Coordinates of N, CA, C and O in Angstrom, one line a residue:
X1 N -13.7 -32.1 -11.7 CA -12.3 -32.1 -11.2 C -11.7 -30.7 -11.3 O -11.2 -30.3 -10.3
X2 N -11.7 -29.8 -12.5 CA -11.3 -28.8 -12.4 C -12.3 -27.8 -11.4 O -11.8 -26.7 -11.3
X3 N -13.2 -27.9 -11.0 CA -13.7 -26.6 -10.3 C -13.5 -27.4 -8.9 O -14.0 -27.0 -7.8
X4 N -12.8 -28.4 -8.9 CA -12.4 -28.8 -7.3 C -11.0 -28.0 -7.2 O -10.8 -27.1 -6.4
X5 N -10.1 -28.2 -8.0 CA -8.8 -27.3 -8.1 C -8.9 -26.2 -8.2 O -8.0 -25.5 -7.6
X6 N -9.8 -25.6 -8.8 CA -9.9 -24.3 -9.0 C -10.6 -23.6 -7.6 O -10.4 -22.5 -7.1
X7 N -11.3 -24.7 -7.0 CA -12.1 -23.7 -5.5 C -10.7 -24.3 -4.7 O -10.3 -23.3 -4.3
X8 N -10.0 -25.1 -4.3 CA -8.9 -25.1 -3.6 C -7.9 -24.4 -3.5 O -7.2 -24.1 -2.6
X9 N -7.8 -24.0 -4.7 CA -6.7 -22.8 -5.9 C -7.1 -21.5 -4.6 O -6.5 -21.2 -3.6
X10 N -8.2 -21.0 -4.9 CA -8.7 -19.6 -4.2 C -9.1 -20.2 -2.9 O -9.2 -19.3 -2.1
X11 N -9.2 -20.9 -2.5 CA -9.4 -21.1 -0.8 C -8.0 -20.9 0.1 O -7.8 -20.5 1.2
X12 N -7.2 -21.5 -0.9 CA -5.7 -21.0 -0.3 C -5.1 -20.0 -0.4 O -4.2 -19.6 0.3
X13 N -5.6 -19.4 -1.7 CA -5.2 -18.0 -2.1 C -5.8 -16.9 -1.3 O -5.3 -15.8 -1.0
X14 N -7.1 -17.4 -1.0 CA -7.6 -15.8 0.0 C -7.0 -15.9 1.5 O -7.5 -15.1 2.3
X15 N -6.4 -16.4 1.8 CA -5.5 -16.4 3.2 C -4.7 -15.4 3.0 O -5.0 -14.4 3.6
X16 N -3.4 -15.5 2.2 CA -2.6 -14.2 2.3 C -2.8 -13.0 1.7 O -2.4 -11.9 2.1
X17 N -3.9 -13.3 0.3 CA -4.7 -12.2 -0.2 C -5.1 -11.5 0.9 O -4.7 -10.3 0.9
X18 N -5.8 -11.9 2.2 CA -6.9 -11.3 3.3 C -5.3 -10.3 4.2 O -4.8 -9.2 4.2
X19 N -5.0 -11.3 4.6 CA -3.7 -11.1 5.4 C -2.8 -9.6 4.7 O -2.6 -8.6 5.5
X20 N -2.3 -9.5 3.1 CA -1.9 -8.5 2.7 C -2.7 -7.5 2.8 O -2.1 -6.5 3.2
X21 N -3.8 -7.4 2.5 CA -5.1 -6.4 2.8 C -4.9 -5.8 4.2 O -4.6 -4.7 4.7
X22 N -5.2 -6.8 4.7 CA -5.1 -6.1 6.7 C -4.0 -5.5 6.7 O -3.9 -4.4 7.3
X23 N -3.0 -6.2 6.1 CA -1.6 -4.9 6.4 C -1.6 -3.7 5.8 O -1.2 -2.6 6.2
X24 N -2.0 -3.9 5.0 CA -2.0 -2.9 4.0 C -3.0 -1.4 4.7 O -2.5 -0.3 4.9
X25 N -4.3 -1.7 5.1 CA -5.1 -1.3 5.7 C -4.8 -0.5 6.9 O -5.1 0.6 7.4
X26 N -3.9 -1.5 7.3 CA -3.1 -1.4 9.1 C -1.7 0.2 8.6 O -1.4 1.2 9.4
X27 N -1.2 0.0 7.5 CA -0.2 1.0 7.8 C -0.5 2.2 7.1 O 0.1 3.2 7.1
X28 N -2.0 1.9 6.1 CA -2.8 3.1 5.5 C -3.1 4.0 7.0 O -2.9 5.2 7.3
X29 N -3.6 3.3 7.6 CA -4.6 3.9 8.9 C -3.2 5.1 9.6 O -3.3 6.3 9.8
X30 N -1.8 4.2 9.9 CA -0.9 4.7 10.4 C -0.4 5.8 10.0 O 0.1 6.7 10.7
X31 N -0.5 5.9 8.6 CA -0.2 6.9 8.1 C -0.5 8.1 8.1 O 0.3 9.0 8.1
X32 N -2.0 8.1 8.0 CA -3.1 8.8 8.1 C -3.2 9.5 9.7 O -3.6 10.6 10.1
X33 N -2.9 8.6 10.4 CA -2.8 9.1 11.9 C -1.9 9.7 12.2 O -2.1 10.6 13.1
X34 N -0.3 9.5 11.7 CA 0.7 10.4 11.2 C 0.3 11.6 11.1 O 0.4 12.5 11.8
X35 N -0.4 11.4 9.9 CA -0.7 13.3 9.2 C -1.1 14.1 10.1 O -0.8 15.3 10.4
X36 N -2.1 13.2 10.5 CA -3.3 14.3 11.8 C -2.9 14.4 12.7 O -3.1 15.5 13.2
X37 N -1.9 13.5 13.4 CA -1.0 14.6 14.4 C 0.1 15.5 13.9 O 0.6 16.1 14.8
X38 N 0.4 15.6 13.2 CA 1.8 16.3 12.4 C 1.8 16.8 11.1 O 2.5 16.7 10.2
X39 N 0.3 17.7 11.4 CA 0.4 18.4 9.8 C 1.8 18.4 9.1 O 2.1 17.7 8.1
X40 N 2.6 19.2 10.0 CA 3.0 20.5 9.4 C 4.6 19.9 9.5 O 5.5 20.7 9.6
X41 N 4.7 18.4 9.5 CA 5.7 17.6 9.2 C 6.1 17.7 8.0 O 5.3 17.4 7.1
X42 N 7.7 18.3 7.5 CA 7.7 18.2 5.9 C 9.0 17.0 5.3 O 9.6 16.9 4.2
X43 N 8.9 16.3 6.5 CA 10.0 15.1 6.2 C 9.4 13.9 6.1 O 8.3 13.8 6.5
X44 N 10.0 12.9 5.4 CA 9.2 11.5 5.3 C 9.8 11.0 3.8 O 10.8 11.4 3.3
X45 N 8.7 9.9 3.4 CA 9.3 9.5 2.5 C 7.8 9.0 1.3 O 6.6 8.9 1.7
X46 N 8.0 8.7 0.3 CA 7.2 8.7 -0.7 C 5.7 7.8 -0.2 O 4.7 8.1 -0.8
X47 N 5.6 6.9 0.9 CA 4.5 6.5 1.3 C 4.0 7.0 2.3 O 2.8 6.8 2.4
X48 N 4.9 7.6 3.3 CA 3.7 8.4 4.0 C 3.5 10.3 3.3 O 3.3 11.2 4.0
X49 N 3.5 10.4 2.1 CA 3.1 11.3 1.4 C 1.9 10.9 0.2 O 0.8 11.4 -0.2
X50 N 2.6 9.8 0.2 CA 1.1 8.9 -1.4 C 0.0 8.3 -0.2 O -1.1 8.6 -0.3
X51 N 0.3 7.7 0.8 CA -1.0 7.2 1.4 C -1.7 7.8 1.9 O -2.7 7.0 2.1
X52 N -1.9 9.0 2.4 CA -3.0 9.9 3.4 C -3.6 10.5 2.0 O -4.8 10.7 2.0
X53 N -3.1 10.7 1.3 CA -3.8 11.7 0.1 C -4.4 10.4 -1.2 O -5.1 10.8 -2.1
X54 N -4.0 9.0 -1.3 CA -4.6 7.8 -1.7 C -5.6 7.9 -0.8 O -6.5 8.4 -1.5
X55 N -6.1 7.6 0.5 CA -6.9 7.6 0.9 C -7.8 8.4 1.2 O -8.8 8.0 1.7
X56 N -7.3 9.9 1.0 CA -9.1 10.8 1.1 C -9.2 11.2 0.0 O -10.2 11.9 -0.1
X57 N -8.4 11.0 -1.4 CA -9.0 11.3 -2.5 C -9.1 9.5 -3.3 O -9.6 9.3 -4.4
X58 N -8.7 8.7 -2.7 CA -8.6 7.7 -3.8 C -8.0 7.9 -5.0 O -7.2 8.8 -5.0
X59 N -8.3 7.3 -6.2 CA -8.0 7.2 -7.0 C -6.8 5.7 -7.2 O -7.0 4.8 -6.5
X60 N -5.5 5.6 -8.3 CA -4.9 4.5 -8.0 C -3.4 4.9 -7.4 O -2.9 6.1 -7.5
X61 N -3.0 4.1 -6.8 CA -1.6 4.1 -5.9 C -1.1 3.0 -6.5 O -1.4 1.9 -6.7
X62 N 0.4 4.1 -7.1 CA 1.0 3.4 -8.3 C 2.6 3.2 -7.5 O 3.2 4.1 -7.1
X63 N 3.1 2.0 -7.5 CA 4.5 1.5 -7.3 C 5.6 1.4 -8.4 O 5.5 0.5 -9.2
X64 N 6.6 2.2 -8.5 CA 7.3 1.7 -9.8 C 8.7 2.2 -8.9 O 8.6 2.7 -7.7
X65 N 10.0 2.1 -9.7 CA 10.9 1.8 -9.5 C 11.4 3.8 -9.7 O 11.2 4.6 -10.6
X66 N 12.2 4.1 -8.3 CA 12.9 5.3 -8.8 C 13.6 5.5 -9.8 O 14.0 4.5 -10.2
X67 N 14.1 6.5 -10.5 CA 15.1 6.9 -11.3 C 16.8 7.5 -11.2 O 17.9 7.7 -11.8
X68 N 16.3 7.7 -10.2 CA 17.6 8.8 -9.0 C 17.6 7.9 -8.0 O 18.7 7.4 -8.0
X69 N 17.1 7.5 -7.4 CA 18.0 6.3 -6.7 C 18.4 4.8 -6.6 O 17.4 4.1 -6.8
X70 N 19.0 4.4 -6.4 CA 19.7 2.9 -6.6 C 19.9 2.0 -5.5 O 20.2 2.7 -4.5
X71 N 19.9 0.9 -5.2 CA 19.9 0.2 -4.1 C 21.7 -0.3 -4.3 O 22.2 -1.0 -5.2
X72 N 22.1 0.2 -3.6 CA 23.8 -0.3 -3.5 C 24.5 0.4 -4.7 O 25.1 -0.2 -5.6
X73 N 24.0 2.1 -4.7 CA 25.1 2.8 -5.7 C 24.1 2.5 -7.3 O 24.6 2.9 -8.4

């Protein structure tokens, strides 16, 4: 019984797991295509600066909360 819940558990789980991935993938790609037409763009904002340089050097792509700015002051 438990490895029937447990394979149900992740059979539902890799749906939006798959789903987050493709987006994720989907606006890495955008970003990246960003750069290469617009080197020499020096405006934007913290993810299209972390994602083109996450993805030709890898390493980890870290989320945390700013210090200087605040959502409603």
């Amino acid at each position: 019984m438990k490895r029937i819940v447990i394979a149900a558990l992740l059979a539902v789980g890799i749906v939006p797991w798959i789903f987050g991935v493709l987006c994720m993938g989907l606006c890495v790609q955008i970003s990246v295509l960003a750069r290469a037409l617009m080197p020499e763009l020096r405006h934007g904002n913290c993810w299209t600066y972390a994602m083109p340089r996450w993805y030709e050097h890898g390493g980890w792509l870290m989320i945390r909360w700013s210090e200087d700015v605040r959502l409603f002051g």
